[in-house]
Amino acid sequence: VRNKSMFKSLKPFFTNSLVCAPKYNFGANEKQIKARIKAVKSVAKITKAMKMVAASKMRIDVQRLERGKNFGIRTVSSIFANETYLQKKNVNIAVKKTLLVPITSDKGLCGGVNSGIVREVKAIIAPNRSGYKIFSVGEKGTTGLLRPAKDLLVFAATELSSPMNYATAASLAHKINETAEDCEKIQLVYNEFRSVISTVIRTVDVWPKKQFSQHFKHVTKYDVSEPDKEYTQQYYFELYLGSAVYHALLQNAASEQSARMNAMENASKNAKEILEKLTLLYNKVRQARITMELVEVVSGANAL
């Protein structure tokens, strides 16, 4: 009986004094952090290499833009602006349908240049969707417009040859004109290159062939050695539309590469900051593990 009473008195002591010892998993934490550090280092190397490639491509595209941005871009517009008889006629054409031509890139990782074009197109078609058709140039713009404007998307041109040349732009302009047969206006939407760190979205209006002919028939023929008016009208229209498309493609290509270079530079900076934080965290976990091991060794020695 005495033994039973003794165990009864000791039971609360054991129940209240025994607690679960904390478990530390420093090895697993160190391993995970070390693996993440390795992954971030790999990403930083990739973004740094992509930045260098984009900078090299941007330099070439900017040089090509400087050489070709004035090719035929204002020739026909200057003729119309300086033609006094045409100004007197004051030809006004009611616009019932417009062909939108958003120009984007085929590849991503270039900041917000493509998403900006998609947002601009959404804002343009929002007031009156029935008055627009879309001829998309570039994979990213096509993908971005599939959900919000699938019913308006009539044609998409992707994987254009690089570097851009006038022959490709002229072929694209010919297809744009064919698509705009039932439209009174063509609207080009693209990124205009301002500087390495600055691009702006620009919208340019051009006429389809039918509307161009209505204006061109009032242009006076000054030189008798020129070809007949129908032939003159054809090659002036090809120059008018082809040069506008070529100028937009050159501007967008330079904007794409500058945006990609800036995006990769920002990604490299972010990777460096994450790497510094992870290294600090790894050192803390490692130091805590070493401290715990020393405490266990000292505690074991004191127990002996």
PDB file of C-alpha atoms in Angstrom:
ATOM      1  CA  VAL A   1       0.000   0.000   0.000  1.00  0.00           C
ATOM      2  CA  ARG A   2       2.833   2.331   0.835  1.00  0.00           C
ATOM      3  CA  ASN A   3       4.433   1.705  -2.558  1.00  0.00           C
ATOM      4  CA  LYS A   4       1.200   2.474  -4.352  1.00  0.00           C
ATOM      5  CA  SER A   5       0.793   5.777  -2.526  1.00  0.00           C
ATOM      6  CA  MET A   6       4.382   6.693  -3.395  1.00  0.00           C
ATOM      7  CA  PHE A   7       3.794   6.137  -7.131  1.00  0.00           C
ATOM      8  CA  LYS A   8       0.586   8.129  -6.931  1.00  0.00           C
ATOM      9  CA  SER A   9       2.439  11.067  -5.485  1.00  0.00           C
ATOM     10  CA  LEU A  10       5.198  10.906  -8.086  1.00  0.00           C
ATOM     11  CA  LYS A  11       2.850  10.684 -11.079  1.00  0.00           C
ATOM     12  CA  PRO A  12       2.005  14.403 -11.255  1.00  0.00           C
ATOM     13  CA  PHE A  13       5.723  15.208 -11.019  1.00  0.00           C
ATOM     14  CA  PHE A  14       6.568  13.166 -14.107  1.00  0.00           C
ATOM     15  CA  THR A  15       3.527  14.419 -16.013  1.00  0.00           C
ATOM     16  CA  ASN A  16       4.265  18.113 -15.475  1.00  0.00           C
ATOM     17  CA  SER A  17       8.049  18.069 -15.820  1.00  0.00           C
ATOM     18  CA  LEU A  18       8.550  16.008 -18.983  1.00  0.00           C
ATOM     19  CA  VAL A  19       8.218  18.071 -22.178  1.00  0.00           C
ATOM     20  CA  CYS A  20       9.047  17.322 -25.809  1.00  0.00           C
ATOM     21  CA  ALA A  21      12.497  18.530 -26.786  1.00  0.00           C
ATOM     22  CA  PRO A  22      12.570  20.819 -29.892  1.00  0.00           C
ATOM     23  CA  LYS A  23      13.692  19.212 -33.096  1.00  0.00           C
ATOM     24  CA  TYR A  24      16.107  21.100 -35.324  1.00  0.00           C
ATOM     25  CA  ASN A  25      16.472  20.259 -38.993  1.00  0.00           C
ATOM     26  CA  PHE A  26      19.416  22.448 -39.901  1.00  0.00           C
ATOM     27  CA  GLY A  27      20.788  19.961 -42.438  1.00  0.00           C
ATOM     28  CA  ALA A  28      17.628  19.951 -44.556  1.00  0.00           C
ATOM     29  CA  ASN A  29      17.331  23.768 -44.409  1.00  0.00           C
ATOM     30  CA  GLU A  30      20.939  24.218 -45.457  1.00  0.00           C
ATOM     31  CA  LYS A  31      20.505  21.800 -48.325  1.00  0.00           C
ATOM     32  CA  GLN A  32      17.383  23.565 -49.619  1.00  0.00           C
ATOM     33  CA  ILE A  33      18.935  27.022 -49.355  1.00  0.00           C
ATOM     34  CA  LYS A  34      22.109  25.833 -51.059  1.00  0.00           C
ATOM     35  CA  ALA A  35      20.075  24.363 -53.939  1.00  0.00           C
ATOM     36  CA  ARG A  36      18.164  27.628 -54.303  1.00  0.00           C
ATOM     37  CA  ILE A  37      21.405  29.639 -54.312  1.00  0.00           C
ATOM     38  CA  LYS A  38      22.686  27.432 -57.113  1.00  0.00           C
ATOM     39  CA  ALA A  39      19.480  27.944 -59.117  1.00  0.00           C
ATOM     40  CA  VAL A  40      19.580  31.746 -58.676  1.00  0.00           C
ATOM     41  CA  LYS A  41      23.232  31.817 -59.791  1.00  0.00           C
ATOM     42  CA  SER A  42      22.288  29.924 -62.955  1.00  0.00           C
ATOM     43  CA  VAL A  43      19.445  32.349 -63.677  1.00  0.00           C
ATOM     44  CA  ALA A  44      21.763  35.327 -63.125  1.00  0.00           C
ATOM     45  CA  LYS A  45      24.255  33.909 -65.644  1.00  0.00           C
ATOM     46  CA  ILE A  46      21.503  33.408 -68.234  1.00  0.00           C
ATOM     47  CA  THR A  47      20.034  36.911 -67.811  1.00  0.00           C
ATOM     48  CA  LYS A  48      23.489  38.482 -68.007  1.00  0.00           C
ATOM     49  CA  ALA A  49      24.222  36.634 -71.262  1.00  0.00           C
ATOM     50  CA  MET A  50      20.808  37.596 -72.690  1.00  0.00           C
ATOM     51  CA  LYS A  51      21.445  41.227 -71.777  1.00  0.00           C
ATOM     52  CA  MET A  52      24.730  41.213 -73.714  1.00  0.00           C
ATOM     53  CA  VAL A  53      23.087  39.576 -76.740  1.00  0.00           C
ATOM     54  CA  ALA A  54      20.178  42.047 -76.659  1.00  0.00           C
ATOM     55  CA  ALA A  55      22.584  44.997 -76.391  1.00  0.00           C
ATOM     56  CA  SER A  56      24.464  43.787 -79.464  1.00  0.00           C
ATOM     57  CA  LYS A  57      21.250  43.262 -81.454  1.00  0.00           C
ATOM     58  CA  MET A  58      19.875  46.607 -80.326  1.00  0.00           C
ATOM     59  CA  ARG A  59      22.965  48.408 -81.602  1.00  0.00           C
ATOM     60  CA  ILE A  60      22.516  46.811 -85.035  1.00  0.00           C
ATOM     61  CA  ASP A  61      18.755  47.516 -85.124  1.00  0.00           C
ATOM     62  CA  VAL A  62      19.250  51.154 -84.117  1.00  0.00           C
ATOM     63  CA  GLN A  63      21.821  51.599 -86.896  1.00  0.00           C
ATOM     64  CA  ARG A  64      19.399  50.021 -89.376  1.00  0.00           C
ATOM     65  CA  LEU A  65      16.650  52.317 -88.091  1.00  0.00           C
ATOM     66  CA  GLU A  66      18.825  55.414 -88.540  1.00  0.00           C
ATOM     67  CA  ARG A  67      19.631  54.415 -92.114  1.00  0.00           C
ATOM     68  CA  GLY A  68      16.107  53.438 -93.156  1.00  0.00           C
ATOM     69  CA  LYS A  69      13.648  55.455 -91.080  1.00  0.00           C
ATOM     70  CA  ASN A  70      13.352  58.252 -93.696  1.00  0.00           C
ATOM     71  CA  PHE A  71      13.078  55.973 -96.736  1.00  0.00           C
ATOM     72  CA  GLY A  72       9.979  57.118 -98.623  1.00  0.00           C
ATOM     73  CA  ILE A  73       8.106  57.853 -95.407  1.00  0.00           C
ATOM     74  CA  ARG A  74       7.007  61.399 -96.303  1.00  0.00           C
ATOM     75  CA  THR A  75       7.319  61.365-100.099  1.00  0.00           C
ATOM     76  CA  VAL A  76       3.678  60.816-101.013  1.00  0.00           C
ATOM     77  CA  SER A  77       2.390  62.780 -97.995  1.00  0.00           C
ATOM     78  CA  SER A  78       4.460  65.780 -99.133  1.00  0.00           C
ATOM     79  CA  ILE A  79       2.966  65.536-102.625  1.00  0.00           C
ATOM     80  CA  PHE A  80      -0.554  65.586-101.218  1.00  0.00           C
ATOM     81  CA  ALA A  81       0.242  68.385 -98.763  1.00  0.00           C
ATOM     82  CA  ASN A  82       1.718  70.642-101.474  1.00  0.00           C
ATOM     83  CA  GLU A  83      -0.915  69.943-104.147  1.00  0.00           C
ATOM     84  CA  THR A  84      -3.082  73.090-104.254  1.00  0.00           C
ATOM     85  CA  TYR A  85      -5.838  71.584-106.409  1.00  0.00           C
ATOM     86  CA  LEU A  86      -6.188  68.638-104.022  1.00  0.00           C
ATOM     87  CA  GLN A  87      -6.432  71.020-101.079  1.00  0.00           C
ATOM     88  CA  LYS A  88      -9.241  72.914-102.837  1.00  0.00           C
ATOM     89  CA  LYS A  89     -11.169  69.722-103.519  1.00  0.00           C
ATOM     90  CA  ASN A  90     -10.984  68.822 -99.786  1.00  0.00           C
ATOM     91  CA  VAL A  91     -11.788  65.140-100.236  1.00  0.00           C
ATOM     92  CA  ASN A  92     -13.549  63.729 -97.160  1.00  0.00           C
ATOM     93  CA  ILE A  93     -14.166  60.002 -96.853  1.00  0.00           C
ATOM     94  CA  ALA A  94     -16.523  58.632 -94.211  1.00  0.00           C
ATOM     95  CA  VAL A  95     -14.804  55.915 -92.197  1.00  0.00           C
ATOM     96  CA  LYS A  96     -17.137  52.998 -91.475  1.00  0.00           C
ATOM     97  CA  LYS A  97     -14.566  50.253 -90.927  1.00  0.00           C
ATOM     98  CA  THR A  98     -10.906  50.376 -89.914  1.00  0.00           C
ATOM     99  CA  LEU A  99      -8.214  47.720 -90.229  1.00  0.00           C
ATOM    100  CA  LEU A 100      -6.006  47.723 -87.120  1.00  0.00           C
ATOM    101  CA  VAL A 101      -2.440  46.461 -87.614  1.00  0.00           C
ATOM    102  CA  PRO A 102      -0.780  45.947 -84.193  1.00  0.00           C
ATOM    103  CA  ILE A 103       2.928  45.177 -84.591  1.00  0.00           C
ATOM    104  CA  THR A 104       4.552  43.089 -81.837  1.00  0.00           C
ATOM    105  CA  SER A 105       7.452  40.661 -81.495  1.00  0.00           C
ATOM    106  CA  ASP A 106       7.549  36.874 -81.881  1.00  0.00           C
ATOM    107  CA  LYS A 107       9.591  36.409 -78.691  1.00  0.00           C
ATOM    108  CA  GLY A 108       8.967  37.478 -75.116  1.00  0.00           C
ATOM    109  CA  LEU A 109      11.196  38.543 -72.200  1.00  0.00           C
ATOM    110  CA  CYS A 110      11.172  42.136 -73.446  1.00  0.00           C
ATOM    111  CA  GLY A 111       9.315  44.043 -70.747  1.00  0.00           C
ATOM    112  CA  GLY A 112       5.927  45.563 -71.493  1.00  0.00           C
ATOM    113  CA  VAL A 113       6.314  46.507 -75.168  1.00  0.00           C
ATOM    114  CA  ASN A 114       3.974  43.747 -76.375  1.00  0.00           C
ATOM    115  CA  SER A 115       1.411  44.010 -73.579  1.00  0.00           C
ATOM    116  CA  GLY A 116       1.303  47.783 -74.145  1.00  0.00           C
ATOM    117  CA  ILE A 117       0.312  47.257 -77.791  1.00  0.00           C
ATOM    118  CA  VAL A 118      -2.403  44.776 -76.766  1.00  0.00           C
ATOM    119  CA  ARG A 119      -3.806  47.239 -74.210  1.00  0.00           C
ATOM    120  CA  GLU A 120      -3.789  50.028 -76.812  1.00  0.00           C
ATOM    121  CA  VAL A 121      -5.733  47.880 -79.285  1.00  0.00           C
ATOM    122  CA  LYS A 122      -8.288  46.971 -76.597  1.00  0.00           C
ATOM    123  CA  ALA A 123      -8.771  50.668 -75.817  1.00  0.00           C
ATOM    124  CA  ILE A 124      -9.224  51.531 -79.524  1.00  0.00           C
ATOM    125  CA  ILE A 125     -11.857  48.874 -80.244  1.00  0.00           C
ATOM    126  CA  ALA A 126     -13.754  49.335 -76.960  1.00  0.00           C
ATOM    127  CA  PRO A 127     -16.142  52.152 -78.115  1.00  0.00           C
ATOM    128  CA  ASN A 128     -17.250  50.398 -81.332  1.00  0.00           C
ATOM    129  CA  ARG A 129     -16.115  46.813 -81.922  1.00  0.00           C
ATOM    130  CA  SER A 130     -18.144  46.419 -85.103  1.00  0.00           C
ATOM    131  CA  GLY A 131     -16.132  49.136 -86.829  1.00  0.00           C
ATOM    132  CA  TYR A 132     -12.779  47.296 -86.683  1.00  0.00           C
ATOM    133  CA  LYS A 133     -10.859  44.357 -88.103  1.00  0.00           C
ATOM    134  CA  ILE A 134      -7.457  43.249 -86.832  1.00  0.00           C
ATOM    135  CA  PHE A 135      -4.427  42.177 -88.887  1.00  0.00           C
ATOM    136  CA  SER A 136      -1.926  41.087 -86.233  1.00  0.00           C
ATOM    137  CA  VAL A 137       1.830  41.101 -86.857  1.00  0.00           C
ATOM    138  CA  GLY A 138       3.886  39.101 -84.341  1.00  0.00           C
ATOM    139  CA  GLU A 139       3.232  36.026 -82.212  1.00  0.00           C
ATOM    140  CA  LYS A 140       2.862  37.843 -78.888  1.00  0.00           C
ATOM    141  CA  GLY A 141       0.249  40.288 -80.159  1.00  0.00           C
ATOM    142  CA  THR A 142      -1.711  37.468 -81.780  1.00  0.00           C
ATOM    143  CA  THR A 143      -1.702  35.427 -78.564  1.00  0.00           C
ATOM    144  CA  GLY A 144      -2.681  38.449 -76.478  1.00  0.00           C
ATOM    145  CA  LEU A 145      -5.641  39.319 -78.727  1.00  0.00           C
ATOM    146  CA  LEU A 146      -7.050  35.803 -79.143  1.00  0.00           C
ATOM    147  CA  ARG A 147      -9.250  35.989 -76.056  1.00  0.00           C
ATOM    148  CA  PRO A 148     -10.446  39.638 -76.014  1.00  0.00           C
ATOM    149  CA  ALA A 149     -10.821  40.081 -79.810  1.00  0.00           C
ATOM    150  CA  LYS A 150     -10.996  36.665 -81.425  1.00  0.00           C
ATOM    151  CA  ASP A 151     -14.012  37.685 -83.519  1.00  0.00           C
ATOM    152  CA  LEU A 152     -12.114  40.664 -84.990  1.00  0.00           C
ATOM    153  CA  LEU A 153      -8.838  38.863 -85.736  1.00  0.00           C
ATOM    154  CA  VAL A 154      -8.926  38.119 -89.479  1.00  0.00           C
ATOM    155  CA  PHE A 155      -5.237  37.468 -90.226  1.00  0.00           C
ATOM    156  CA  ALA A 156      -1.950  37.015 -88.356  1.00  0.00           C
ATOM    157  CA  ALA A 157       1.608  37.241 -89.700  1.00  0.00           C
ATOM    158  CA  THR A 158       4.295  35.644 -87.509  1.00  0.00           C
ATOM    159  CA  GLU A 159       7.931  34.560 -87.730  1.00  0.00           C
ATOM    160  CA  LEU A 160       8.960  37.342 -90.099  1.00  0.00           C
ATOM    161  CA  SER A 161      12.500  37.176 -91.425  1.00  0.00           C
ATOM    162  CA  SER A 162      15.177  38.943 -89.415  1.00  0.00           C
ATOM    163  CA  PRO A 163      16.810  41.391 -89.955  1.00  0.00           C
ATOM    164  CA  MET A 164      13.891  43.284 -91.428  1.00  0.00           C
ATOM    165  CA  ASN A 165      14.235  44.460 -95.042  1.00  0.00           C
ATOM    166  CA  TYR A 166      12.050  46.433 -97.428  1.00  0.00           C
ATOM    167  CA  ALA A 167      11.119  43.374 -99.499  1.00  0.00           C
ATOM    168  CA  THR A 168       9.519  41.725 -96.463  1.00  0.00           C
ATOM    169  CA  ALA A 169       7.766  44.974 -95.522  1.00  0.00           C
ATOM    170  CA  ALA A 170       6.435  45.386 -99.088  1.00  0.00           C
ATOM    171  CA  SER A 171       5.057  41.817 -99.101  1.00  0.00           C
ATOM    172  CA  LEU A 172       3.401  42.440 -95.746  1.00  0.00           C
ATOM    173  CA  ALA A 173       1.965  45.737 -96.999  1.00  0.00           C
ATOM    174  CA  HIS A 174       0.496  43.952-100.039  1.00  0.00           C
ATOM    175  CA  LYS A 175      -1.282  41.449 -97.770  1.00  0.00           C
ATOM    176  CA  ILE A 176      -2.511  44.249 -95.508  1.00  0.00           C
ATOM    177  CA  ASN A 177      -3.994  46.052 -98.514  1.00  0.00           C
ATOM    178  CA  GLU A 178      -5.780  42.874 -99.646  1.00  0.00           C
ATOM    179  CA  THR A 179      -7.271  42.446 -96.168  1.00  0.00           C
ATOM    180  CA  ALA A 180      -8.411  46.090 -96.096  1.00  0.00           C
ATOM    181  CA  GLU A 181     -10.579  45.911 -99.250  1.00  0.00           C
ATOM    182  CA  ASP A 182     -13.771  46.596 -97.290  1.00  0.00           C
ATOM    183  CA  CYS A 183     -12.137  49.185 -94.971  1.00  0.00           C
ATOM    184  CA  GLU A 184     -11.805  52.941 -95.353  1.00  0.00           C
ATOM    185  CA  LYS A 185      -8.728  53.302 -93.130  1.00  0.00           C
ATOM    186  CA  ILE A 186      -5.657  51.333 -92.009  1.00  0.00           C
ATOM    187  CA  GLN A 187      -4.245  52.045 -88.563  1.00  0.00           C
ATOM    188  CA  LEU A 188      -0.715  50.920 -87.672  1.00  0.00           C
ATOM    189  CA  VAL A 189      -0.026  50.486 -83.937  1.00  0.00           C
ATOM    190  CA  TYR A 190       3.626  50.020 -82.950  1.00  0.00           C
ATOM    191  CA  ASN A 191       6.340  51.011 -80.470  1.00  0.00           C
ATOM    192  CA  GLU A 192       8.412  54.029 -81.482  1.00  0.00           C
ATOM    193  CA  PHE A 193      12.045  54.014 -80.375  1.00  0.00           C
ATOM    194  CA  ARG A 194      13.019  57.200 -78.548  1.00  0.00           C
ATOM    195  CA  SER A 195      16.117  56.147 -76.606  1.00  0.00           C
ATOM    196  CA  VAL A 196      17.664  53.107 -74.963  1.00  0.00           C
ATOM    197  CA  ILE A 197      15.375  53.492 -71.951  1.00  0.00           C
ATOM    198  CA  SER A 198      12.327  55.088 -73.589  1.00  0.00           C
ATOM    199  CA  THR A 199       9.753  53.866 -76.117  1.00  0.00           C
ATOM    200  CA  VAL A 200       6.252  55.183 -76.837  1.00  0.00           C
ATOM    201  CA  ILE A 201       3.236  53.582 -78.496  1.00  0.00           C
ATOM    202  CA  ARG A 202       2.363  55.351 -81.733  1.00  0.00           C
ATOM    203  CA  THR A 203      -0.687  55.071 -83.981  1.00  0.00           C
ATOM    204  CA  VAL A 204      -0.371  55.995 -87.678  1.00  0.00           C
ATOM    205  CA  ASP A 205      -3.308  56.243 -90.109  1.00  0.00           C
ATOM    206  CA  VAL A 206      -2.831  55.300 -93.769  1.00  0.00           C
ATOM    207  CA  TRP A 207      -5.280  54.878 -96.640  1.00  0.00           C
ATOM    208  CA  PRO A 208      -6.159  51.634 -98.414  1.00  0.00           C
ATOM    209  CA  LYS A 209      -5.815  51.600-102.197  1.00  0.00           C
ATOM    210  CA  LYS A 210      -9.395  52.664-102.951  1.00  0.00           C
ATOM    211  CA  GLN A 211      -9.236  55.752-100.735  1.00  0.00           C
ATOM    212  CA  PHE A 212      -5.707  56.539-101.930  1.00  0.00           C
ATOM    213  CA  SER A 213      -6.994  56.537-105.536  1.00  0.00           C
ATOM    214  CA  GLN A 214      -9.766  58.986-104.669  1.00  0.00           C
ATOM    215  CA  HIS A 215      -7.142  61.447-103.418  1.00  0.00           C
ATOM    216  CA  PHE A 216      -4.540  60.744-106.093  1.00  0.00           C
ATOM    217  CA  LYS A 217      -6.884  61.399-109.027  1.00  0.00           C
ATOM    218  CA  HIS A 218      -6.849  65.091-108.103  1.00  0.00           C
ATOM    219  CA  VAL A 219      -3.037  65.313-108.263  1.00  0.00           C
ATOM    220  CA  THR A 220      -1.870  67.311-111.278  1.00  0.00           C
ATOM    221  CA  LYS A 221       0.514  65.684-113.737  1.00  0.00           C
ATOM    222  CA  TYR A 222       3.377  68.128-114.265  1.00  0.00           C
ATOM    223  CA  ASP A 223       5.908  66.192-116.292  1.00  0.00           C
ATOM    224  CA  VAL A 224       4.921  64.803-119.698  1.00  0.00           C
ATOM    225  CA  SER A 225       7.714  62.198-119.490  1.00  0.00           C
ATOM    226  CA  GLU A 226       6.034  60.480-116.539  1.00  0.00           C
ATOM    227  CA  PRO A 227       4.220  57.190-117.165  1.00  0.00           C
ATOM    228  CA  ASP A 228       0.466  57.175-117.473  1.00  0.00           C
ATOM    229  CA  LYS A 229      -1.514  58.107-114.395  1.00  0.00           C
ATOM    230  CA  GLU A 230      -2.762  54.609-113.566  1.00  0.00           C
ATOM    231  CA  TYR A 231       0.759  53.200-113.516  1.00  0.00           C
ATOM    232  CA  THR A 232       2.027  56.207-111.539  1.00  0.00           C
ATOM    233  CA  GLN A 233      -0.758  55.771-109.014  1.00  0.00           C
ATOM    234  CA  GLN A 234       0.142  52.091-108.512  1.00  0.00           C
ATOM    235  CA  TYR A 235       3.810  52.578-107.711  1.00  0.00           C
ATOM    236  CA  TYR A 236       3.119  55.669-105.594  1.00  0.00           C
ATOM    237  CA  PHE A 237       0.636  53.659-103.516  1.00  0.00           C
ATOM    238  CA  GLU A 238       3.105  50.791-103.089  1.00  0.00           C
ATOM    239  CA  LEU A 239       5.739  53.271-101.928  1.00  0.00           C
ATOM    240  CA  TYR A 240       3.219  55.006 -99.643  1.00  0.00           C
ATOM    241  CA  LEU A 241       2.008  51.878 -97.813  1.00  0.00           C
ATOM    242  CA  GLY A 242       5.253  49.883 -98.018  1.00  0.00           C
ATOM    243  CA  SER A 243       7.376  52.671 -96.519  1.00  0.00           C
ATOM    244  CA  ALA A 244       4.879  53.187 -93.669  1.00  0.00           C
ATOM    245  CA  VAL A 245       4.949  49.471 -92.788  1.00  0.00           C
ATOM    246  CA  TYR A 246       8.759  49.327 -93.153  1.00  0.00           C
ATOM    247  CA  HIS A 247       9.192  52.336 -90.858  1.00  0.00           C
ATOM    248  CA  ALA A 248       6.877  50.774 -88.224  1.00  0.00           C
ATOM    249  CA  LEU A 249       8.716  47.433 -88.338  1.00  0.00           C
ATOM    250  CA  LEU A 250      12.122  49.102 -87.919  1.00  0.00           C
ATOM    251  CA  GLN A 251      10.883  51.177 -84.985  1.00  0.00           C
ATOM    252  CA  ASN A 252       9.320  48.158 -83.289  1.00  0.00           C
ATOM    253  CA  ALA A 253      12.426  45.984 -83.752  1.00  0.00           C
ATOM    254  CA  ALA A 254      14.686  48.588 -82.100  1.00  0.00           C
ATOM    255  CA  SER A 255      12.145  49.067 -79.284  1.00  0.00           C
ATOM    256  CA  GLU A 256      11.957  45.313 -78.700  1.00  0.00           C
ATOM    257  CA  GLN A 257      15.706  44.865 -78.300  1.00  0.00           C
ATOM    258  CA  SER A 258      16.110  47.912 -76.051  1.00  0.00           C
ATOM    259  CA  ALA A 259      13.243  46.692 -73.833  1.00  0.00           C
ATOM    260  CA  ARG A 260      14.745  43.186 -73.687  1.00  0.00           C
ATOM    261  CA  MET A 261      18.142  44.590 -72.699  1.00  0.00           C
ATOM    262  CA  ASN A 262      16.570  46.648 -69.895  1.00  0.00           C
ATOM    263  CA  ALA A 263      14.448  43.701 -68.737  1.00  0.00           C
ATOM    264  CA  MET A 264      17.464  41.394 -68.557  1.00  0.00           C
ATOM    265  CA  GLU A 265      19.479  44.040 -66.703  1.00  0.00           C
ATOM    266  CA  ASN A 266      16.701  44.386 -64.118  1.00  0.00           C
ATOM    267  CA  ALA A 267      16.449  40.602 -63.841  1.00  0.00           C
ATOM    268  CA  SER A 268      20.206  40.352 -63.217  1.00  0.00           C
ATOM    269  CA  LYS A 269      19.982  43.009 -60.485  1.00  0.00           C
ATOM    270  CA  ASN A 270      17.064  41.204 -58.835  1.00  0.00           C
ATOM    271  CA  ALA A 271      18.926  37.890 -58.972  1.00  0.00           C
ATOM    272  CA  LYS A 272      21.928  39.524 -57.318  1.00  0.00           C
ATOM    273  CA  GLU A 273      19.757  40.912 -54.500  1.00  0.00           C
ATOM    274  CA  ILE A 274      18.065  37.536 -53.952  1.00  0.00           C
ATOM    275  CA  LEU A 275      21.464  35.845 -53.945  1.00  0.00           C
ATOM    276  CA  GLU A 276      22.734  38.196 -51.226  1.00  0.00           C
ATOM    277  CA  LYS A 277      19.666  37.511 -49.051  1.00  0.00           C
ATOM    278  CA  LEU A 278      19.925  33.751 -49.538  1.00  0.00           C
ATOM    279  CA  THR A 279      23.654  33.789 -48.726  1.00  0.00           C
ATOM    280  CA  LEU A 280      22.949  35.697 -45.512  1.00  0.00           C
ATOM    281  CA  LEU A 281      20.177  33.249 -44.590  1.00  0.00           C
ATOM    282  CA  TYR A 282      22.433  30.277 -45.365  1.00  0.00           C
ATOM    283  CA  ASN A 283      25.158  31.646 -43.130  1.00  0.00           C
ATOM    284  CA  LYS A 284      22.656  32.174 -40.306  1.00  0.00           C
ATOM    285  CA  VAL A 285      21.340  28.615 -40.549  1.00  0.00           C
ATOM    286  CA  ARG A 286      24.863  27.223 -40.757  1.00  0.00           C
ATOM    287  CA  GLN A 287      25.984  29.238 -37.726  1.00  0.00           C
ATOM    288  CA  ALA A 288      22.910  28.088 -35.764  1.00  0.00           C
ATOM    289  CA  ARG A 289      23.705  24.457 -36.564  1.00  0.00           C
ATOM    290  CA  ILE A 290      27.313  24.825 -35.466  1.00  0.00           C
ATOM    291  CA  THR A 291      26.229  26.562 -32.255  1.00  0.00           C
ATOM    292  CA  MET A 292      23.738  23.772 -31.482  1.00  0.00           C
ATOM    293  CA  GLU A 293      26.394  21.124 -32.063  1.00  0.00           C
ATOM    294  CA  LEU A 294      28.775  22.920 -29.689  1.00  0.00           C
ATOM    295  CA  VAL A 295      26.029  23.179 -27.050  1.00  0.00           C
ATOM    296  CA  GLU A 296      25.334  19.468 -27.339  1.00  0.00           C
ATOM    297  CA  VAL A 297      29.039  18.613 -27.004  1.00  0.00           C
ATOM    298  CA  VAL A 298      29.443  20.859 -23.936  1.00  0.00           C
ATOM    299  CA  SER A 299      26.250  19.493 -22.368  1.00  0.00           C
ATOM    300  CA  GLY A 300      27.417  15.931 -22.909  1.00  0.00           C
ATOM    301  CA  ALA A 301      30.814  16.679 -21.393  1.00  0.00           C
ATOM    302  CA  ASN A 302      29.178  18.295 -18.324  1.00  0.00           C
ATOM    303  CA  ALA A 303      26.875  15.288 -17.925  1.00  0.00           C
ATOM    304  CA  LEU A 304      29.874  12.970 -17.777  1.00  0.00           C
TER     305      LEU A 304
END
